[in-house]
Every structure is written in C-alpha cells, then in structure tokens.
C-alpha cells in the first residue's frame, strides 16, 4: 500500500471514532474542553506510533500463540512512559485526564492497529499508519470537544468566544451531553459521507 | 460498614460506570442488541471485576508499594487482569460447562474492557481498603449490568419503530444512551 494512502486512511476513510466506533470511552470522557481533548489525542498518538513501531519490529520474534499478552505489555510500557512524562511536564493535563491516561493501555484503537496492522506490515508502514490513526483520533476528539466547550461553557481553549448574553448550556459538558453530541456529529458525518458517495457514483 | 454501603450504592447508581464515568462503552454499544447476551455479558463482567479489584489491590499494596515499584502499576494491572480472565475461563470450563457456554464468548472481550482496569485504578486513587475495593468492583459491575440490560431492552424495541433514516445504527444508540444518562443524572446528590 502507498504511504500516503495509509496515512489518509486513519483521518478519513477509517477514522477511528466516526467510522470504526473505536475508542469511544476516552472520546466521551475527556472531550469537555478542547485542551483536554487535544492532550488526550497527542498522548494516544504517541502510544499508537511507538507501539506500532515496536510491534512491527518484533513481529517475527513474537510467537503467534502469545501475541495478545505480548502486545498488551508493549502497549502498557509506552503508556507508562506517557504517564510519567505527563506527570513531570504537564501536571495540569495529568490532573484533568486522571485515570484516562493509564486507560490508554486498553484503548481498542491501539490494540486494533497493533494486532491488525503492525503485526503484518513493515515498520515504516506501521509508523505512518499510527500517525494517521492518531491524527484522525485527535481531530475527532478536538471537533467533539470544540462543540461541547463552546455550547456548554461559551469558551474555546479557555478563551471566551460567545457573547456575554449567551447562557451556557451546561448539559453539553455533563455526561448526557457527550453521548448526544457524539450522536449528532456522527449523524452529520454520515449524511456528508452519503452525499459524497452519491456524487462519486453519479460521476462514474 | 456504613461506608461500604455508600460505596456500593454510589457505584451502582450515582457514579454509574457507563452513564457518568464513561468506562466500558465499547461492550455497552457492541453487545447490547439482544437482552439475553447483554445479561450474559453483565454477569461475566461482574465476576471478573470483583476478582480484579481484589487481586490488583493485593498486587499494588503488598507487592509494588513495599518494593517501591509504583511506576509499574499500569503494566502489572494489565497483566493481572489478562491472567485472571484466562484463569476464570479455564476454571469455568472445568467446573460448569453450562456456564462456560453462556459466558465463554464474552470472557476474552473483558480483558480489553476499560471498566475492569478503570475500577482497579479508581480503587487506588480513592485509597479504598480491600473490602471497599471489592465492593466498588461489585457495585460498578452491577451498575454496568443494569445499564446494559436496560439499554438492550430499549434497543430491542428500536428494531420495530419507524425512525428517521439518519437515526439508524450507532447514531440512534448514542442519543438513546444520552437520554438514559439524563435519567441517571437524577441520582446525583443521592449521596454527599
């Protein structure tokens, strides 16, 4: 597969959140502010890239039978790195993401890519795949968080963007708002994809 | 004892794992199309979460902390849970084939259920004792079972209703989950 195609897949065609419905837990839990969403996205991307790289390098050494526990350990090791780095350099983020940083280790996207892609592809391909998937995840998270923060709090990245007369709709930063907003965004994206597919079909 | 009861009610209703903590959404959306399978998944999760709470507590407090290996928490918890799921699977297979048939399919799925690792980590951040940890695990899992069972009931009805086209599939499921979550919000302030 071409590298560019591998990269683009993660962002559009196989977007982890909106197309594959993977990694919904962190997406809902840490999308109340754009800052948290971006932080989570970057942390996940880091783990994705390095676990893909390590898996791809080790793919000929790891026996097929014990690949699941081995991959889980590889992923957990990189998650620990992220956890320690975040605690040391961005304590505010470490505080607000809480247990969701160690929980990156059980994020289905990471496991899915390591097992489904990196285990069968070259290191370079795997790194590019990790970057694409990570970017797709980060963008989706930021999009969801942007809607929730602006509507629920009237701010964007902490800066006031809505006029003073705007009454923040607190529902959007509470848990139910997360489910509903993700549902609405998913519907909108499905509609756009269907329109695009129709147009593409009409051209052919 | 009072404290234990508060933790139990708290983790079943007030801080429901799915509805307010966002842990275990994947199986919640994935295995909730039929009532029967939802209940089966709930039972398997309850079993594993109670055991995981107990064993991760022991590993953390009696092994990692005395040795000063706190940074190995994530890795060792994942290992403990994976081993536990494997052992539970083998034990059930030997002891009760009927139960194995009913739960077998869900067991491997549980090792990647973030609710299991989530409850283990929460027990540590909340500084619960061994008994409190196990109660939190059982309560959290019962809350999970409650939510997934109710949701499966709703989704079965969905199949028969005439919904707008854009609501089909995950979209409708997410919005329904959101409305259910509003109901669970009503428990907020139930304790403290």
Coordinates of C-alpha atoms in Angstrom, one line a residue:
Chain A
X1 CA 0.0 0.0 0.0
X2 CA 1.2 3.5 -0.7
X3 CA 2.4 5.5 2.3
X4 CA 0.1 8.5 1.6
X5 CA -2.9 6.2 1.4
X6 CA -2.0 4.5 4.7
X7 CA -1.8 7.9 6.3
X8 CA -5.0 9.3 4.9
X9 CA -7.0 6.2 5.8
X10 CA -6.8 7.0 9.5
X11 CA -8.0 10.5 9.1
X12 CA -11.0 10.0 6.7
X13 CA -11.9 6.5 5.4
X14 CA -11.2 4.6 8.6
X15 CA -11.4 7.4 11.2
X16 CA -11.3 5.6 14.5
X17 CA -14.1 7.4 16.2
X18 CA -16.6 8.3 13.4
X19 CA -16.1 5.4 11.0
X20 CA -14.9 2.5 13.2
X21 CA -16.6 3.5 16.5
X22 CA -13.4 2.6 18.4
X23 CA -12.1 4.4 21.5
X24 CA -15.4 5.9 22.4
X25 CA -14.8 5.8 26.2
X26 CA -11.9 8.3 26.2
X27 CA -13.6 10.3 23.5
X28 CA -16.6 10.9 25.6
X29 CA -14.8 11.3 28.9
X30 CA -12.2 13.9 28.1
X31 CA -14.0 16.0 25.5
X32 CA -15.4 18.6 27.8
X33 CA -12.7 21.1 27.0
X34 CA -10.6 21.4 23.8
X35 CA -7.4 21.4 25.9
X36 CA -8.1 18.0 27.4
X37 CA -9.2 16.7 24.0
X38 CA -6.0 17.7 22.3
X39 CA -3.9 16.5 25.2
X40 CA -5.6 13.1 25.1
X41 CA -5.2 12.9 21.3
X42 CA -1.5 13.7 21.4
X43 CA -0.9 11.1 24.2
X44 CA -2.8 8.5 22.3
X45 CA -1.0 9.3 19.0
X46 CA 2.4 8.9 20.8
X47 CA 1.4 5.5 22.1
X48 CA 0.0 4.4 18.7
X49 CA 3.1 5.3 16.8
X50 CA 5.6 3.7 19.2
X51 CA 3.5 0.6 19.9
X52 CA 3.0 0.1 16.1
X53 CA 6.8 0.5 15.5
X54 CA 7.7 -1.9 18.3
X55 CA 5.1 -4.4 17.3
X56 CA 6.3 -4.3 13.7
X57 CA 9.9 -4.7 14.7
X58 CA 9.1 -7.6 17.0
X59 CA 6.5 -9.3 14.7
X60 CA 8.9 -12.1 13.6
X61 CA 10.1 -12.8 17.1
X62 CA 6.7 -12.9 18.9
X63 CA 5.1 -16.4 18.6
X64 CA 1.5 -16.2 17.2
X65 CA 0.1 -18.0 20.2
X66 CA 1.1 -15.4 22.8
X67 CA 0.8 -12.3 20.6
X68 CA -2.1 -10.9 22.6
X69 CA -0.4 -10.7 26.0
X70 CA 2.9 -9.7 24.4
X71 CA 1.2 -6.8 22.6
X72 CA -0.6 -5.7 25.7
X73 CA 2.7 -5.5 27.5
X74 CA 4.3 -3.5 24.7
X75 CA 1.4 -1.0 24.8
X76 CA 1.4 -0.8 28.5
X77 CA 5.1 0.1 28.6
X78 CA 4.6 3.0 26.3
X79 CA 1.5 4.2 28.2
X80 CA 3.7 4.2 31.4
X81 CA 6.2 6.4 29.5
X82 CA 3.4 8.9 28.6
X83 CA 2.1 8.8 32.2
X84 CA 5.4 9.7 33.7
X85 CA 6.2 12.4 31.1
X86 CA 2.8 14.0 31.6
X87 CA 3.1 14.0 35.3
X88 CA 6.5 15.6 35.1
X89 CA 6.0 18.2 32.4
X90 CA 2.2 19.0 32.1
X91 CA 0.8 18.3 35.6
X92 CA -2.4 20.3 34.8
X93 CA -3.2 17.8 32.0
X94 CA -2.2 14.8 34.1
X95 CA -4.6 16.1 36.8
X96 CA -7.6 16.7 34.5
X97 CA -7.2 13.5 32.4
X98 CA -6.8 11.4 35.6
X99 CA -7.2 7.7 35.2
X100 CA -7.8 8.1 31.5
X101 CA -4.1 8.3 30.9
X102 CA -3.4 4.8 32.2
X103 CA -6.6 3.7 30.4
X104 CA -5.0 4.5 27.0
X105 CA -3.5 1.0 27.5
X106 CA -6.9 -0.6 26.9
X107 CA -8.0 1.7 24.2
X108 CA -9.3 -0.6 21.4
X109 CA -7.8 1.6 18.6
X110 CA -4.2 1.0 19.8
X111 CA -4.7 -2.8 20.2
X112 CA -6.6 -3.0 17.0
X113 CA -3.8 -1.3 15.0
X114 CA -1.0 -3.2 16.6
X115 CA -2.7 -6.5 16.1
X116 CA -4.5 -5.8 12.8
X117 CA -1.9 -3.7 11.0
X118 CA 1.5 -3.5 12.5
X119 CA 1.7 -7.3 13.1
X120 CA 1.6 -7.8 9.3
X121 CA 3.3 -4.7 7.9
X122 CA 6.8 -3.2 7.7
X123 CA 8.0 -0.7 10.4
X124 CA 7.7 2.3 8.2
X125 CA 4.2 1.5 7.1
X126 CA 3.2 0.9 10.7
X127 CA 4.6 4.2 11.9
X128 CA 2.8 6.1 9.2
X129 CA -0.4 4.1 10.0
X130 CA 0.0 5.0 13.6
X131 CA 0.4 8.7 12.8
X132 CA -2.6 8.8 10.5
X133 CA -4.9 7.0 13.0
X134 CA -3.6 9.2 15.8
X135 CA -4.2 12.3 13.9
X136 CA -7.7 11.1 12.9
X137 CA -8.4 10.4 16.6
X138 CA -7.0 13.8 17.7
X139 CA -9.0 15.7 15.1
X140 CA -12.3 13.9 16.0
X141 CA -11.7 14.5 19.7
X142 CA -10.9 18.2 19.1
X143 CA -14.1 18.5 17.0
X144 CA -16.3 16.9 19.6
X145 CA -14.6 18.9 22.4
X146 CA -15.0 22.2 20.4
X147 CA -18.7 21.8 20.1
X148 CA -19.1 20.8 23.8
X149 CA -16.9 23.5 25.1
X150 CA -18.4 26.3 23.0
X151 CA -22.0 25.3 23.7
X152 CA -21.6 24.1 27.2
X153 CA -19.2 26.7 28.6
X154 CA -19.1 29.5 26.0
X155 CA -15.3 29.2 25.7
X156 CA -12.8 27.8 23.2
X157 CA -9.4 26.7 24.6
X158 CA -10.3 28.6 27.8
X159 CA -11.0 32.0 26.0
X160 CA -14.5 33.5 26.0
X161 CA -15.9 33.3 22.4
X162 CA -19.6 33.6 22.9
X163 CA -21.2 37.0 23.7
X164 CA -21.9 37.8 27.3
X165 CA -25.7 37.4 26.8
X166 CA -25.1 33.7 25.8
X167 CA -26.4 31.4 28.5
X168 CA -24.0 28.3 28.6
X169 CA -25.9 25.0 28.1
X170 CA -24.5 23.0 30.9
X171 CA -26.0 19.8 29.6
X172 CA -23.2 19.7 26.9
X173 CA -20.4 19.4 29.4
X174 CA -22.3 16.9 31.5
X175 CA -22.1 13.2 30.6
X176 CA -25.5 13.0 28.8
X177 CA -24.4 15.9 26.5
X178 CA -21.3 13.8 25.5
X179 CA -23.5 11.0 24.2
X180 CA -25.9 13.3 22.5
X181 CA -23.3 15.5 20.9
X182 CA -21.4 12.5 19.5
X183 CA -24.6 11.0 18.2
X184 CA -25.4 14.3 16.4
X185 CA -21.9 14.7 14.9
X186 CA -22.0 11.1 13.8
X187 CA -25.3 11.7 12.0
X188 CA -23.9 14.8 10.3
X189 CA -20.8 13.0 9.2
X190 CA -22.8 10.0 7.9
X191 CA -25.0 12.4 5.9
X192 CA -22.0 14.1 4.3
X193 CA -20.3 10.8 3.5
X194 CA -23.5 9.5 1.9
X195 CA -23.8 12.7 -0.2
X196 CA -20.2 12.4 -1.3
X197 CA -20.6 8.8 -2.2
X198 CA -23.7 9.6 -4.2
X199 CA -21.8 12.3 -6.1
X200 CA -18.9 9.9 -6.8
X201 CA -21.3 7.3 -8.0
X202 CA -23.0 9.8 -10.3
X203 CA -19.7 10.7 -11.9
X204 CA -18.9 7.1 -12.7
Chain B
X1 CA -20.0 -0.9 57.3
X2 CA -21.9 2.2 56.5
X3 CA -19.1 3.3 54.3
X4 CA -19.2 0.1 52.3
X5 CA -22.9 0.5 51.7
X6 CA -22.4 4.1 50.5
X7 CA -19.7 2.9 48.0
X8 CA -21.9 0.1 46.7
X9 CA -24.9 2.4 46.1
X10 CA -22.6 5.1 44.8
X11 CA -21.0 2.8 42.2
X12 CA -24.3 1.2 41.1
X13 CA -26.4 4.3 40.7
X14 CA -24.8 7.7 41.4
X15 CA -21.4 7.2 39.6
X16 CA -22.7 4.6 37.2
X17 CA -19.7 3.3 35.2
X18 CA -21.3 3.7 31.8
X19 CA -23.6 6.6 32.4
X20 CA -21.4 9.0 34.3
X21 CA -17.9 7.7 34.2
X22 CA -17.7 6.6 30.6
X23 CA -16.0 3.3 31.3
X24 CA -16.9 0.2 29.3
X25 CA -18.7 2.0 26.4
X26 CA -17.4 -0.4 23.8
X27 CA -19.2 -3.5 25.1
X28 CA -22.1 -1.3 26.1
X29 CA -22.7 -0.3 22.5
X30 CA -21.4 -3.6 21.0
X31 CA -23.1 -6.3 23.0
X32 CA -26.5 -4.6 23.7
X33 CA -28.5 -5.7 20.6
X34 CA -30.2 -8.5 22.5
X35 CA -31.4 -8.8 26.1
X36 CA -30.0 -12.3 26.6
X37 CA -26.5 -11.6 25.5
X38 CA -26.5 -8.3 27.5
X39 CA -27.3 -10.1 30.7
X40 CA -24.6 -12.7 30.0
X41 CA -22.0 -10.0 29.4
X42 CA -23.1 -8.3 32.6
X43 CA -22.7 -11.5 34.7
X44 CA -19.2 -12.2 33.2
X45 CA -18.1 -8.6 33.9
X46 CA -19.4 -8.7 37.5
X47 CA -17.4 -11.9 38.1
X48 CA -14.1 -10.5 36.7
X49 CA -14.4 -7.0 38.1
X50 CA -14.9 -8.3 41.7
X51 CA -11.8 -10.6 41.3
X52 CA -9.8 -8.0 39.6
X53 CA -10.5 -5.4 42.3
X54 CA -9.2 -7.9 44.9
X55 CA -6.1 -9.1 43.1
X56 CA -5.0 -5.6 41.9
X57 CA -5.3 -4.4 45.4
X58 CA -3.1 -7.1 46.7
X59 CA -0.5 -6.6 43.9
X60 CA -0.4 -2.8 44.5
X61 CA -0.4 -2.7 48.3
X62 CA 1.6 -5.9 49.1
X63 CA 4.0 -6.1 46.2
X64 CA 4.5 -2.9 44.3
X65 CA 4.4 -0.4 47.1
X66 CA 6.8 -2.2 49.5
X67 CA 9.2 -2.7 46.7
X68 CA 9.0 0.9 45.5
X69 CA 7.8 -0.1 42.0
X70 CA 4.7 2.2 41.9
X71 CA 5.5 3.1 38.3
X72 CA 4.8 -0.5 37.2
X73 CA 1.2 -0.1 38.1
X74 CA -0.3 0.0 34.6
X75 CA 1.8 -2.8 33.3
X76 CA 1.2 -5.1 36.2
X77 CA -2.6 -4.4 36.4
X78 CA -3.0 -5.3 32.8
X79 CA -1.0 -8.5 33.3
X80 CA -3.1 -9.4 36.4
X81 CA -6.4 -8.8 34.5
X82 CA -5.3 -10.8 31.4
X83 CA -4.1 -13.7 33.6
X84 CA -7.3 -13.5 35.7
X85 CA -9.5 -13.7 32.6
X86 CA -7.6 -16.7 31.3
X87 CA -7.8 -18.5 34.7
X88 CA -11.5 -17.7 35.1
X89 CA -12.2 -19.0 31.6
X90 CA -10.3 -22.3 32.3
X91 CA -12.0 -22.7 35.7
X92 CA -15.5 -22.1 34.4
X93 CA -14.8 -24.6 31.6
X94 CA -13.8 -27.3 34.1
X95 CA -16.4 -26.6 36.8
X96 CA -19.6 -25.8 34.8
X97 CA -19.8 -26.3 31.1
X98 CA -23.2 -24.7 31.0
X99 CA -22.0 -21.5 32.5
X100 CA -18.9 -21.7 30.2
X101 CA -21.3 -21.9 27.2
X102 CA -23.2 -18.9 28.4
X103 CA -20.3 -16.7 29.3
X104 CA -17.5 -18.1 27.2
X105 CA -17.8 -15.8 24.3
X106 CA -17.7 -12.7 26.5
X107 CA -14.7 -13.6 28.6
X108 CA -11.9 -12.8 26.1
X109 CA -13.7 -9.5 25.4
X110 CA -13.4 -8.5 29.0
X111 CA -9.6 -8.2 29.1
X112 CA -10.0 -5.1 26.9
X113 CA -13.0 -3.7 28.8
X114 CA -11.8 -0.5 30.2
X115 CA -14.2 -0.8 33.1
X116 CA -12.1 -3.5 34.6
X117 CA -8.8 -1.7 34.5
X118 CA -10.8 1.5 35.4
X119 CA -12.2 0.1 38.6
X120 CA -8.7 -1.2 39.7
X121 CA -7.2 2.3 39.1
X122 CA -10.1 4.1 40.8
X123 CA -9.8 1.9 43.9
X124 CA -6.1 3.0 44.2
X125 CA -6.8 6.7 43.6
X126 CA -9.6 6.7 46.1
X127 CA -7.4 4.8 48.6
X128 CA -10.0 2.2 49.3
X129 CA -9.4 -0.7 51.7
X130 CA -9.5 -4.3 50.4
X131 CA -13.2 -4.7 51.3
X132 CA -14.1 -1.3 49.9
X133 CA -12.3 -2.1 46.7
X134 CA -14.1 -5.4 46.2
X135 CA -17.4 -3.6 47.0
X136 CA -16.6 -0.9 44.5
X137 CA -15.8 -3.6 41.9
X138 CA -19.1 -5.5 42.5
X139 CA -21.1 -2.3 42.6
X140 CA -19.5 -0.9 39.4
X141 CA -20.2 -4.2 37.6
X142 CA -23.8 -4.3 38.8
X143 CA -24.2 -0.8 37.6
X144 CA -22.8 -1.9 34.2
X145 CA -25.2 -4.8 34.1
X146 CA -28.1 -2.6 35.0
X147 CA -27.3 -0.1 32.3
X148 CA -26.5 -2.6 29.6
X149 CA -29.7 -4.6 30.3
X150 CA -31.9 -1.5 30.3
X151 CA -30.3 -0.4 27.1
X152 CA -30.6 -3.7 25.4
X153 CA -34.3 -3.7 26.2
X154 CA -34.7 -0.3 24.6
X155 CA -32.7 -1.3 21.5
X156 CA -34.9 -4.4 21.0
X157 CA -37.8 -2.1 20.8
X158 CA -35.9 0.1 18.4
X159 CA -35.9 -2.6 15.7
X160 CA -39.7 -2.3 15.5
X161 CA -40.0 1.5 15.4
X162 CA -40.1 3.8 12.4
X163 CA -37.2 6.1 13.0
X164 CA -35.8 8.8 10.7
X165 CA -33.1 7.4 8.4
X166 CA -30.3 9.4 10.0
X167 CA -31.1 8.0 13.4
X168 CA -30.4 4.4 12.3
X169 CA -27.5 2.4 13.9
X170 CA -25.0 4.0 16.2
X171 CA -26.5 7.5 16.0
X172 CA -29.8 6.4 17.5
X173 CA -28.0 4.3 20.0
X174 CA -25.8 7.1 21.2
X175 CA -28.7 9.6 21.5
X176 CA -30.7 7.0 23.4
X177 CA -27.8 6.4 25.7
X178 CA -27.6 10.2 26.2
X179 CA -31.3 10.3 27.3
X180 CA -30.7 7.3 29.6
X181 CA -27.8 9.2 31.1
X182 CA -30.1 12.1 31.8
X183 CA -32.2 9.8 33.9
X184 CA -29.1 8.6 35.8
X185 CA -28.1 12.2 36.4
X186 CA -31.2 12.3 38.7
X187 CA -29.3 10.2 41.2
X188 CA -26.6 12.9 41.6
X189 CA -26.7 14.2 45.1
X190 CA -28.1 11.0 46.3
X191 CA -25.0 10.6 48.5
X192 CA -23.0 13.5 49.5

